[in-house]
Every structure is written in C-alpha cells, then in structure tokens.
Coordinates of C-alpha atoms in Angstrom, one line a residue:
M1 CA -11.9 -3.0 -18.2
A2 CA -9.2 -2.0 -15.8
V3 CA -6.4 -3.0 -18.2
K4 CA -8.1 -1.2 -21.1
M5 CA -8.6 2.0 -19.0
I6 CA -5.0 2.0 -17.8
R7 CA -3.6 1.5 -21.2
R8 CA -5.8 4.2 -22.7
M9 CA -4.7 6.7 -20.0
I10 CA -1.0 5.9 -20.5
D11 CA -1.2 5.9 -24.3
A12 CA -3.0 9.2 -24.3
V13 CA -0.8 11.0 -21.9
K14 CA 2.5 9.4 -22.8
P15 CA 4.2 10.1 -19.5
V16 CA 8.0 10.6 -19.6
H17 CA 9.1 11.4 -16.1
T18 CA 6.2 9.8 -14.1
K19 CA 4.4 6.5 -13.7
F20 CA 0.7 5.9 -13.8
C21 CA -0.4 4.0 -10.7
I22 CA -3.6 2.8 -9.1
E23 CA -4.1 2.2 -5.5
S24 CA -4.7 -1.3 -4.1
M25 CA -8.1 -1.7 -2.5
P26 CA -9.7 -4.4 -0.3
W27 CA -12.8 -4.6 -2.6
R28 CA -11.4 -4.3 -6.1
I29 CA -8.3 -5.2 -8.1
P30 CA -5.6 -5.1 -7.2
S31 CA -6.3 -6.4 -3.7
S32 CA -3.2 -8.5 -3.4
P33 CA 0.4 -8.5 -4.6
D34 CA -0.4 -11.4 -7.0
E35 CA -3.3 -9.4 -8.5
Y36 CA -1.0 -6.4 -8.9
L37 CA 1.6 -8.5 -10.6
R38 CA -1.0 -9.8 -13.0
L39 CA -2.3 -6.3 -13.7
I40 CA 1.2 -5.1 -14.4
E41 CA 1.8 -8.0 -16.8
D42 CA -1.6 -7.5 -18.5
V43 CA -1.2 -3.7 -18.9
D44 CA 2.3 -4.2 -20.4
R45 CA 3.4 -0.6 -20.2
S46 CA 6.7 0.5 -18.6
E47 CA 4.9 3.7 -17.5
F48 CA 2.6 1.7 -15.2
G49 CA 3.9 1.4 -11.6
T50 CA 2.8 0.3 -8.2
H51 CA 1.4 2.6 -5.5
L52 CA 1.6 0.2 -2.5
D53 CA -1.0 0.5 0.1
V54 CA -0.5 -2.6 2.2
V55 CA -3.2 -1.7 4.8
N56 CA -5.8 -1.8 2.0
M57 CA -4.7 -5.3 1.2
I58 CA -4.8 -6.6 4.8
T59 CA -8.1 -8.3 4.5
S60 CA -7.7 -11.5 6.5
P61 CA -6.6 -12.6 9.9
K62 CA -3.4 -14.2 8.4
R63 CA -2.4 -10.9 6.7
Y64 CA -3.2 -9.0 9.9
F65 CA -1.5 -11.2 12.5
Y66 CA 1.5 -12.0 10.2
N67 CA 1.8 -8.6 8.6
D68 CA 5.5 -8.7 8.7
E69 CA 5.4 -11.7 6.3
F70 CA 2.9 -10.0 4.1
L71 CA 5.0 -6.8 3.9
E72 CA 8.0 -8.9 2.8
E73 CA 5.8 -10.7 0.3
C74 CA 4.6 -7.4 -1.2
F75 CA 8.0 -5.9 -1.6
Q76 CA 9.5 -9.2 -2.9
K77 CA 6.9 -9.7 -5.5
L78 CA 6.5 -6.1 -6.6
H79 CA 10.2 -5.2 -6.5
G80 CA 11.2 -2.8 -9.2
S81 CA 7.6 -1.5 -9.8
I82 CA 6.9 0.3 -6.5
V83 CA 7.0 4.1 -6.9
S84 CA 5.1 5.3 -3.8
C85 CA 3.5 3.9 -0.6
H86 CA 0.7 4.9 1.7
L87 CA 1.9 4.9 5.3
K88 CA -0.8 4.2 7.9
D89 CA -1.6 1.7 10.5
I90 CA -4.4 -0.9 11.0
R91 CA -6.0 -2.3 14.1
L92 CA -8.5 -5.0 15.0
K93 CA -11.8 -3.7 16.2
P94 CA -13.2 -5.3 19.3
E95 CA -16.2 -6.9 17.5
Y96 CA -17.2 -10.5 17.5
T97 CA -16.5 -10.8 13.8
F98 CA -13.2 -10.0 12.2
Q99 CA -13.2 -6.2 11.4
L100 CA -10.3 -3.9 10.8
E101 CA -9.9 -0.2 10.7
E102 CA -7.3 2.2 9.6
C103 CA -5.6 4.3 12.2
A104 CA -2.7 6.7 12.8
C105 CA 0.8 5.3 12.7
G106 CA 1.6 3.7 16.0
E107 CA -2.0 3.0 17.0
G108 CA -2.3 -0.4 15.3
A109 CA -0.5 -3.6 14.6
L110 CA 1.4 -2.9 11.4
D111 CA 5.1 -3.4 11.6
I112 CA 5.8 0.2 10.4
K113 CA 9.5 0.0 11.1
L114 CA 9.8 -3.0 8.7
Y115 CA 7.6 -1.3 6.2
T116 CA 9.8 1.8 6.1
Q117 CA 12.9 -0.3 5.9
L118 CA 11.5 -2.3 3.0
A119 CA 10.4 0.9 1.2
T120 CA 13.7 2.6 1.6
A121 CA 15.5 -0.5 0.4
E122 CA 13.3 -0.4 -2.7
A123 CA 14.2 3.3 -3.2
P124 CA 16.0 5.5 -0.7
D125 CA 13.7 8.4 -1.5
M126 CA 10.5 6.4 -1.6
P127 CA 7.5 8.7 -1.2
M128 CA 5.5 7.5 1.8
I129 CA 2.2 9.3 2.2
I130 CA 0.2 9.5 5.4
E131 CA -3.5 9.8 4.9
H132 CA -7.0 9.7 6.4
L133 CA -6.3 11.6 9.6
T134 CA -8.6 14.4 10.8
T135 CA -6.5 17.1 12.4
D136 CA -3.1 18.6 11.8
E137 CA -2.1 17.4 15.3
E138 CA -2.9 13.8 14.3
Y139 CA -0.7 14.1 11.2
V140 CA 2.2 15.7 13.2
A141 CA 1.9 12.9 15.8
S142 CA 1.9 10.2 13.1
V143 CA 5.0 11.7 11.5
K144 CA 6.8 12.0 14.8
Y145 CA 6.0 8.4 15.6
V146 CA 7.6 7.3 12.3
H147 CA 10.6 9.5 12.7
H148 CA 11.1 8.1 16.2
L149 CA 11.0 4.5 14.7
I150 CA 13.5 5.2 11.9
A151 CA 16.0 7.4 13.9

C-alpha cells in the first residue's frame, strides 16, 4: 500500500525541483535504514527521497547505546537519497522496562555532533529540522546547543 500511494503521489504531481519523502517511524515502515532502502527500491522513482529521522528509528537498546554506529549505518546505507533530517535528541526513561523519549538537543544520548557532521558530509546545506519542543525558549536553547557543538 505504501509503495502504491507514494508512486501515485509522485506520478500525479510530477515534481521537478523537489523530492517526495516520508518520515521514518518506530511503528510503521520505514523503521530502519534497510526498510527505507527496500522502499526506495520498490517505489522506483527518482523523485522519492529520504527524510532521515534517526531518533524515530532508535527502538532498541543496541541502537540507543551504540547510536554512533547506527548513525553511520543510516548515512552509509541511505547515501545519495537523504534530502532532509530531523534534529532532536533521545533519552532513556528511568523505568524498569526499556522506554525512550524524545528531548531537546543536548538533553539526551544522541551523538548530535556526529549526526551533524554526517549530514553536512552528505550535503553541505542539508536541512536539519528541530521539532516537538514546547516554547520558543526551548527551540532557541536547542539551536544554541547545536551551534556550540559545530562551531
């Protein structure tokens, strides 16, 4: 169904200067770089690109604790198709069972410096979108944290 819907959208719109992307999610395809690769192959349209949200794909202790390796895997496998990224952080909740939550940049465990380096190596002007914060002050603090890392 996803392949048919994506093809139908691209074929109807016929984008010239843009790419159609869907966001990776922890509970539906694509939930991993391999699923994204398969989707790209199955859609088989040059106008289909990757919007990379690595935090939405961190769904296991291995991906969380070794997120540097997971970041490198994502960029290596999806190289050439990534057109934008979500920039946020992720932290382990203090619950008995493994539970994660999104948070502002710098408040979690994601190697944001590596993430920004990989993204700008993919494309020097890669759009990196901060999301899911509540106040303007939280957005400003998150941007300042990222600017401090990359300066």
